[in-house]
Short mmCIF file of C-alpha atoms and ligand atoms in Angstrom, two decimals:
data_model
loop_
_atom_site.label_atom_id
_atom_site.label_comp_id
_atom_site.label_asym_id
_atom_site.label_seq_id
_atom_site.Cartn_x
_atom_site.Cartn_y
_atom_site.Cartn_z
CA UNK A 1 129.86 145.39 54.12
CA UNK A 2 126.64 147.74 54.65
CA UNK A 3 124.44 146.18 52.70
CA UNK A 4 125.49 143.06 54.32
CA UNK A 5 125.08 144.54 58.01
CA UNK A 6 121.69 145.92 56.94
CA UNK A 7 120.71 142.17 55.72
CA UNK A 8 122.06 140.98 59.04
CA UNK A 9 119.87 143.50 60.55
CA UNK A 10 116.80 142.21 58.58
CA UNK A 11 117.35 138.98 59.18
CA UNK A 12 117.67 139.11 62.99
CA UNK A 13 114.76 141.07 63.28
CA UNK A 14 112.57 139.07 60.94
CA UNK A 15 113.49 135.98 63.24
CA UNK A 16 112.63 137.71 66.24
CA UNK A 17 109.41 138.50 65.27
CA UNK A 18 109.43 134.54 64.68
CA UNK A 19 110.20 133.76 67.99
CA UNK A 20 107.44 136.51 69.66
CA UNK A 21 105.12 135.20 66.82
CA UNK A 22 106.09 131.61 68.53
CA UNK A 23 105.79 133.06 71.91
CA UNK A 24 102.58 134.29 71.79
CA UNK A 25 101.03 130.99 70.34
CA UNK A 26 102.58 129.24 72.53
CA UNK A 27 101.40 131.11 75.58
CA UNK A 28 97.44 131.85 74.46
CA UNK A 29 97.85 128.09 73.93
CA UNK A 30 99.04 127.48 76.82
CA UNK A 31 96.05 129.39 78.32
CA UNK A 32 93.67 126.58 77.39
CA UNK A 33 95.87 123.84 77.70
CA UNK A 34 94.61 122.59 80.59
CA UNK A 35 90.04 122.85 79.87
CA UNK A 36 91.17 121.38 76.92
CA UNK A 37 92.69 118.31 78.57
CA UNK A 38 95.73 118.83 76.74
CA UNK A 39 98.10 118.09 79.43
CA UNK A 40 99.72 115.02 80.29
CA UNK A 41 102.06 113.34 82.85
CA UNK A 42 104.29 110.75 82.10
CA UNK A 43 105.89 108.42 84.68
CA UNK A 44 109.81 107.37 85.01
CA UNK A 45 110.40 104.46 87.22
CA UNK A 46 112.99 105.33 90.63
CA UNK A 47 115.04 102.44 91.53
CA UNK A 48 115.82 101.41 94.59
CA UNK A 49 119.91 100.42 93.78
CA UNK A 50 120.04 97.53 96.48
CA UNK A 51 117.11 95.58 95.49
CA UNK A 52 116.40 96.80 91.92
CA UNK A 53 112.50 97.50 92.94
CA UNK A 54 110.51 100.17 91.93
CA UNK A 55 110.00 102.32 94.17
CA UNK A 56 108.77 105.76 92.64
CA UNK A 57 107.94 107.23 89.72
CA UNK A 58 108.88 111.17 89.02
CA UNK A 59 105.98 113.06 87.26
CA UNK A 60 107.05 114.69 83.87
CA UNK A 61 105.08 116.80 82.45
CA UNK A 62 104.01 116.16 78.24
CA UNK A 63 101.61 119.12 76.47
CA UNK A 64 100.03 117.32 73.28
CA UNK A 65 98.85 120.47 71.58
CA UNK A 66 95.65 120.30 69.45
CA UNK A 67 96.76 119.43 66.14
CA UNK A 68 99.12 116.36 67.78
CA UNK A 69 102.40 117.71 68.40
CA UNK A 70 103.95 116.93 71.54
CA UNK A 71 105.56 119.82 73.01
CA UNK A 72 108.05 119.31 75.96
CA UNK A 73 108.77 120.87 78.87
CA UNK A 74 111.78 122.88 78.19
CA UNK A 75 109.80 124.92 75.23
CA UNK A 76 107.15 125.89 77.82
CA UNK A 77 107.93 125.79 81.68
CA UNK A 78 109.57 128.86 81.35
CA UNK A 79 106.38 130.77 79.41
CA UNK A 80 104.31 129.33 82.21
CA UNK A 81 106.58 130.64 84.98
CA UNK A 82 106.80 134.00 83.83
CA UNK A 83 102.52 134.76 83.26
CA UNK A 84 102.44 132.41 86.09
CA UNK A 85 100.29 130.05 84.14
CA UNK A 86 102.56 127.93 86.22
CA UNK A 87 100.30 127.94 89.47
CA UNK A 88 97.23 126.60 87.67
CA UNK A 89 99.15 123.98 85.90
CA UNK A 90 101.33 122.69 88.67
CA UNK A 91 98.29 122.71 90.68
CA UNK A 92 96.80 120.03 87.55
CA UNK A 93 99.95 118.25 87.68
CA UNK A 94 100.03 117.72 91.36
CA UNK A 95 96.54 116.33 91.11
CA UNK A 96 96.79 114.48 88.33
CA UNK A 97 99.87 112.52 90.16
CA UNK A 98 98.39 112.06 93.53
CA UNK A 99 95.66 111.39 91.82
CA UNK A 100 97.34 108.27 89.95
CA UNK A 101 99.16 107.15 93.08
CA UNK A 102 95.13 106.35 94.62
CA UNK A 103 94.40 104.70 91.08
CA UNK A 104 98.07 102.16 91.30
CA UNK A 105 97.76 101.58 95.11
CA UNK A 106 93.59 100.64 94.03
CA UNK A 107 95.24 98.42 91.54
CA UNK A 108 96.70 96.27 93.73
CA UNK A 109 100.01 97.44 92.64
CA UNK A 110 103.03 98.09 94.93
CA UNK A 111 103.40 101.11 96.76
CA UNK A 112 104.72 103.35 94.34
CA UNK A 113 105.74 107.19 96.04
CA UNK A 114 104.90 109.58 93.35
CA UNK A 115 107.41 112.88 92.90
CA UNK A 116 106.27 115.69 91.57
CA UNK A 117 108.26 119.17 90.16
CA UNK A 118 107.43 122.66 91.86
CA UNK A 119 108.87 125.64 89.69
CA UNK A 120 110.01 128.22 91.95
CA UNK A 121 107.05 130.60 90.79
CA UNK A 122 105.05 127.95 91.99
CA UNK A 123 107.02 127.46 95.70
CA UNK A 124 106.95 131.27 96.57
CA UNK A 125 103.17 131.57 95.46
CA UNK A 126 101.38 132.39 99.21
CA UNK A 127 99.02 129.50 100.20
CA UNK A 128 101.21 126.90 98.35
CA UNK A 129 101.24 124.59 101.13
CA UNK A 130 97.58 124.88 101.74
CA UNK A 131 96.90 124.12 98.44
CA UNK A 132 98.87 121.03 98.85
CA UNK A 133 97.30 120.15 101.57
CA UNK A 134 93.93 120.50 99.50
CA UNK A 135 95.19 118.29 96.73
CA UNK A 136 96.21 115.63 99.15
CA UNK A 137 92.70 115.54 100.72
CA UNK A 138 90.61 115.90 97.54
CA UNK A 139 92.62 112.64 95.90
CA UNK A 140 93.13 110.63 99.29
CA UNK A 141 96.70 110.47 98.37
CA UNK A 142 98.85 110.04 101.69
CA UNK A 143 101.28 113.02 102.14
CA UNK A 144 103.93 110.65 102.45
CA UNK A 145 103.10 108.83 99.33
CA UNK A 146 104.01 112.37 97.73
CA UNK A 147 107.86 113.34 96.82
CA UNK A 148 108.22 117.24 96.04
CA UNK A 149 110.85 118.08 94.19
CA UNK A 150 112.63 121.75 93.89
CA UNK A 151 115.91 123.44 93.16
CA UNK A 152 118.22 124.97 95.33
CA UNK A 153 117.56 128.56 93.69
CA UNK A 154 114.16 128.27 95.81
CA UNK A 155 116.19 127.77 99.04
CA UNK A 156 118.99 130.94 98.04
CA UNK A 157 115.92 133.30 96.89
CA UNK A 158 114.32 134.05 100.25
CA UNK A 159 115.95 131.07 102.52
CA UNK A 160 113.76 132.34 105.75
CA UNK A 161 110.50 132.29 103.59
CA UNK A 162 111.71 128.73 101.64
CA UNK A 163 112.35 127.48 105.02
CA UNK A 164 108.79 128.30 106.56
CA UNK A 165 107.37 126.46 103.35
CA UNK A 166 109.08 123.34 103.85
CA UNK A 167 108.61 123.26 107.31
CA UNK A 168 105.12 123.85 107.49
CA UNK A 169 105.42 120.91 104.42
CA UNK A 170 107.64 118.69 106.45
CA UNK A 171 105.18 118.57 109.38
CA UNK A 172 102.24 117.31 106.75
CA UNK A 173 104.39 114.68 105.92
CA UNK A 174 105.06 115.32 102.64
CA UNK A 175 108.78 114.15 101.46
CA UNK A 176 110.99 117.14 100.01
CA UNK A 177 113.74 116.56 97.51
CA UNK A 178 116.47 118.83 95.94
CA UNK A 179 116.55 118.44 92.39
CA UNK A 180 119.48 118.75 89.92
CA UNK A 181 121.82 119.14 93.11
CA UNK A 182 124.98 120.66 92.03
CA UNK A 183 124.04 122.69 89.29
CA UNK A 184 123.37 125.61 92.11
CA UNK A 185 125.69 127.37 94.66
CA UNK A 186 124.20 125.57 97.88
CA UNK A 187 126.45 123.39 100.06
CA UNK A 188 125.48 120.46 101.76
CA UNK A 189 126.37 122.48 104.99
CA UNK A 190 123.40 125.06 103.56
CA UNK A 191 120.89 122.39 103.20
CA UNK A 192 121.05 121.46 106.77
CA UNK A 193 118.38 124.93 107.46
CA UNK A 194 115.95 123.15 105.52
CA UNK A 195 113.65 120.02 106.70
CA UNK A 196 115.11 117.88 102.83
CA UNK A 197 114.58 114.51 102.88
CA UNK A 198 116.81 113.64 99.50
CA UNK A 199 119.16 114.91 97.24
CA UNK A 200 118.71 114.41 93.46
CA UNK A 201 122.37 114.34 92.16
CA UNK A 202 122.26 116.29 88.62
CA UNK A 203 122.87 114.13 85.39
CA UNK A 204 126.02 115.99 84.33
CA UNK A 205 127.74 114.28 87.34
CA UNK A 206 126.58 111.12 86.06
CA UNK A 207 127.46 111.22 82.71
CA UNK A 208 131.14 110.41 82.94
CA UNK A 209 131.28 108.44 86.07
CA UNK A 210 133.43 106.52 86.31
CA UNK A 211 135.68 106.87 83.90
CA UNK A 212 135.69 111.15 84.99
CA UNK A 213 138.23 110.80 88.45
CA UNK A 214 137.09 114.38 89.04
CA UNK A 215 132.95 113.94 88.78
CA UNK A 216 133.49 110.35 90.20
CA UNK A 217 135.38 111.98 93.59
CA UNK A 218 132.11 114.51 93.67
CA UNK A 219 129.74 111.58 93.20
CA UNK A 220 131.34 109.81 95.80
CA UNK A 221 131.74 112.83 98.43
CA UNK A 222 128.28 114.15 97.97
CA UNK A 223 127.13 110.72 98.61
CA UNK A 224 129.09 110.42 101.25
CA UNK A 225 128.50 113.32 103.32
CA UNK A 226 124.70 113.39 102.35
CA UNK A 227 124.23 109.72 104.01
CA UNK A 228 126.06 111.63 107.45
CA UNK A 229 123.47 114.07 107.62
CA UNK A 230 120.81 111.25 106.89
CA UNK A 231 119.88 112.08 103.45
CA UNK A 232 118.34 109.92 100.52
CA UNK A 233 120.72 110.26 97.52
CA UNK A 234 119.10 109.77 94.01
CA UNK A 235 121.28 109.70 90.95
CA UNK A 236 119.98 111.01 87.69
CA UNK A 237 120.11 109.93 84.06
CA UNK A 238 121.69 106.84 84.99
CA UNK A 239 122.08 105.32 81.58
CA UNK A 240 125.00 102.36 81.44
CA UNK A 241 125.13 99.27 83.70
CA UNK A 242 128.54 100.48 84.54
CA UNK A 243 127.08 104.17 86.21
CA UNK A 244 124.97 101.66 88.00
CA UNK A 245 127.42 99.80 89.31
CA UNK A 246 129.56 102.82 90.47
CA UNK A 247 126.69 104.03 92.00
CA UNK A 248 125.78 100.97 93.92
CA UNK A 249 129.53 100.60 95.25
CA UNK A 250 129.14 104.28 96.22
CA UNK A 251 126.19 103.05 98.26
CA UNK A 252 123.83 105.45 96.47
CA UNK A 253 120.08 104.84 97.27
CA UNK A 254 118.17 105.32 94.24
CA UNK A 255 118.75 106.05 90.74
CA UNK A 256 116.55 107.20 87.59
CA UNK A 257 117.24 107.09 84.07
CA UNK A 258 117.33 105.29 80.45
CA UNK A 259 118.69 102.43 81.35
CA UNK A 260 116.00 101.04 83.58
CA UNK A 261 113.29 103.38 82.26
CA UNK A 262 112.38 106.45 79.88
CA UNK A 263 109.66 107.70 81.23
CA UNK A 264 106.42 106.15 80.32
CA UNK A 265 102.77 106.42 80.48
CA UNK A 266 100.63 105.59 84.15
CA UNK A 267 99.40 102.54 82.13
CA UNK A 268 102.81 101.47 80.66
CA UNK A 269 104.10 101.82 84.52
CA UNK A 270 101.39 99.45 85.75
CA UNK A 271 102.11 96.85 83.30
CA UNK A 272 105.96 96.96 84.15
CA UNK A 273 105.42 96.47 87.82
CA UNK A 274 102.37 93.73 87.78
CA UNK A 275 105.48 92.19 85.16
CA UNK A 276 107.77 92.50 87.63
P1 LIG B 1 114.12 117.28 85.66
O1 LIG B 1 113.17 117.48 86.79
O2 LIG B 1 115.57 117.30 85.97
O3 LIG B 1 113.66 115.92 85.00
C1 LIG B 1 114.56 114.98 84.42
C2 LIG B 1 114.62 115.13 82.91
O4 LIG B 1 115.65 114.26 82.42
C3 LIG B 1 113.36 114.70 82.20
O5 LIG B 1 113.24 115.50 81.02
C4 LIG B 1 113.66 113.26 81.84
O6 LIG B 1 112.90 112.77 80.75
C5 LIG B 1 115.12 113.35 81.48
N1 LIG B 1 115.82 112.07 81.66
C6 LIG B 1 115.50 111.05 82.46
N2 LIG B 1 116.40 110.05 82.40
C7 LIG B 1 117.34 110.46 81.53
C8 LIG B 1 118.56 109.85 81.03
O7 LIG B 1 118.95 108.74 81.39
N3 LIG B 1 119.28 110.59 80.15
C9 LIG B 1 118.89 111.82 79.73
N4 LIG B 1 119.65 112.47 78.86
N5 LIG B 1 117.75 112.42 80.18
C10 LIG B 1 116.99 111.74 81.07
P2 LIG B 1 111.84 116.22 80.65
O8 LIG B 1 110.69 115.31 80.94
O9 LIG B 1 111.99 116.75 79.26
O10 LIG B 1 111.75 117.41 81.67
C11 LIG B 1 112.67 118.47 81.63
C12 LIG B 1 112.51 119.40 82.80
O11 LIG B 1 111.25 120.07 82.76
C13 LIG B 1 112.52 118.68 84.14
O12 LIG B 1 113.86 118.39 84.51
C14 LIG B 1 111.85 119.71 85.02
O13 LIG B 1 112.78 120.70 85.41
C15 LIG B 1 110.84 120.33 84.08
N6 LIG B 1 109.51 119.74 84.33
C16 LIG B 1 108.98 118.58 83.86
N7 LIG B 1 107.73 118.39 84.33
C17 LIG B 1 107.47 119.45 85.15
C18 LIG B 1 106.33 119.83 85.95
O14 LIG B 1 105.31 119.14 86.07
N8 LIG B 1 106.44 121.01 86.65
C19 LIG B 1 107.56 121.78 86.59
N9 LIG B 1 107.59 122.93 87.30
N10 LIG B 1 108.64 121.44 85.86
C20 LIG B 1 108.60 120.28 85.14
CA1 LIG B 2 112.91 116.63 88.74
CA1 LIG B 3 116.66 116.83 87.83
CA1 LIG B 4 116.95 119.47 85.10
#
């Protein structure tokens, strides 16, 4: 049994050298991710649930690392929040999708309102909103073209401080959404501090709607009492006709997922909407 704990012993430590080893070259990759154009933003298509029109596309965020592998977010937002490699990227990735909004609406395509994801690193950093206000004016992208999206830990952090923010964004006319809406400890009641234009209900209330009576009656409810306090209401990972159907008797706004769209590049987007 000793010799066996003192393998275990080897063996965890030998894999958690792996996983600093993997840490490391992930971050000092990270560090040059961006000069080296390795960055990317993909597009998923927001559909309006009455009409079935596009009417937004949510920014994801793709790193294709030198030697081709795509690495997603999951393995690296979290490296990037904590050395706060974060602020120059989201900065990129703000640009990048205002930037594409100009380059659609140039097209001749529909009006497409672009959404992009702030980390809460990213929200607290001071100036945030002024840089925002940069980006918009550097790329010509109206603010209300521009969707930002951020979780409800950034409100239940420093609520007085988040509330400033999203004032101060409010007034530029920028749209503010809460993603994965749920998943946190807000309540609706909460939300009503902030200036939030929509509500992004979180996939795992989607998944098993509606066959689920108990995440069907919190699909419906949050629905419900969003619309009374004039909320947007986006469903996530929508992936069966019959989730879109619920969703649509539930009188939900918009909805996201496989089953209109993975989400694809700016060029694949364009093509899909001169299609449509
Ligand atoms: P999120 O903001 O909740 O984004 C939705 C995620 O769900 C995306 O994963 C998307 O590809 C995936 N998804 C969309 N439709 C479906 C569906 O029908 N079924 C399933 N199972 N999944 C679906 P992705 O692109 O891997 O992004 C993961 C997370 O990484 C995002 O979650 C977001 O929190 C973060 N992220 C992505 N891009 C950025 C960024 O530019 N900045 C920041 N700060 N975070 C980002
Ligand atoms: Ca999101
Ligand atoms: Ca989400
Ligand atoms: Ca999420």
């Amino acid at each position: 049994a000793k010799a066996q704990g003192r393998g275990n012993y080897q063996f965890y430590s030998e894999e958690m050298n792996a996983r600093t080893l993997d840490r490391l070259t992930l971050e000092s990759g990270l560090r040059h991710a961006i000069e080296r154009g390795e960055l990317q933003l993909m597009y998923q298509p927001q559909i309006d649930l009455a009409s079935g029109a596009v009417i937004g596309a949510e920014a994801l965020l793709r790193w294709r690392q030198g030697g081709g592998q795509l690495v997603m977010p999951d393995a690296f937002i979290a490296i990037a929040e904590e050395t706060g490699l974060i602020v120059p990227i989201g900065e990129w990735v703000l640009r990048t999708a205002c930037a594409q909004h100009v380059a659609w609406q140039r097209a001749g395509l529909p009006e497409l309102r672009v959404a992009v994801n702030l980390s809460a690193r990213q929200f607290r950093q001071p100036g945030m909103d002024a840089m925002v206000a940069r980006v918009l004016a550097e790329t010509g992208c109206h603010a209300s073209a521009l969707e930002l999206e951020i979780t409800e830990s950034v409100l239940m952090d420093r609520p007085d401080s988040a509330a400033q923010t999203l004032q101060r964004l409010s007034e530029m006319g920028v749209l503010l959404a809460i993603d994965d809406f749920g998943t946190g400890y807000s309540s609706l009641s909460y939300l009503k501090r902030f200036p939030i234009n929509a509500l992004k209900i979180d996939r795992s209330f989607v998944r098993d709607i509606p066959a689920d009576a108990d995440d069907s009656a919190i699909a419906g409810a949050v629905i419900a009492l969003a619309h009374s306090m004039g909320l947007t209401v986006v469903a996530e990972g929508v992936e069966t006709p019959q989730q879109r159907d619920f969703l649509r008797q539930l009188h939900c706004d918009q909805a996201q997922g496989y089953l209109f769209s993975e989400p694809v590049s700016a060029a694949t987007l364009a093509g899909m909407l001169r299609r449509a």
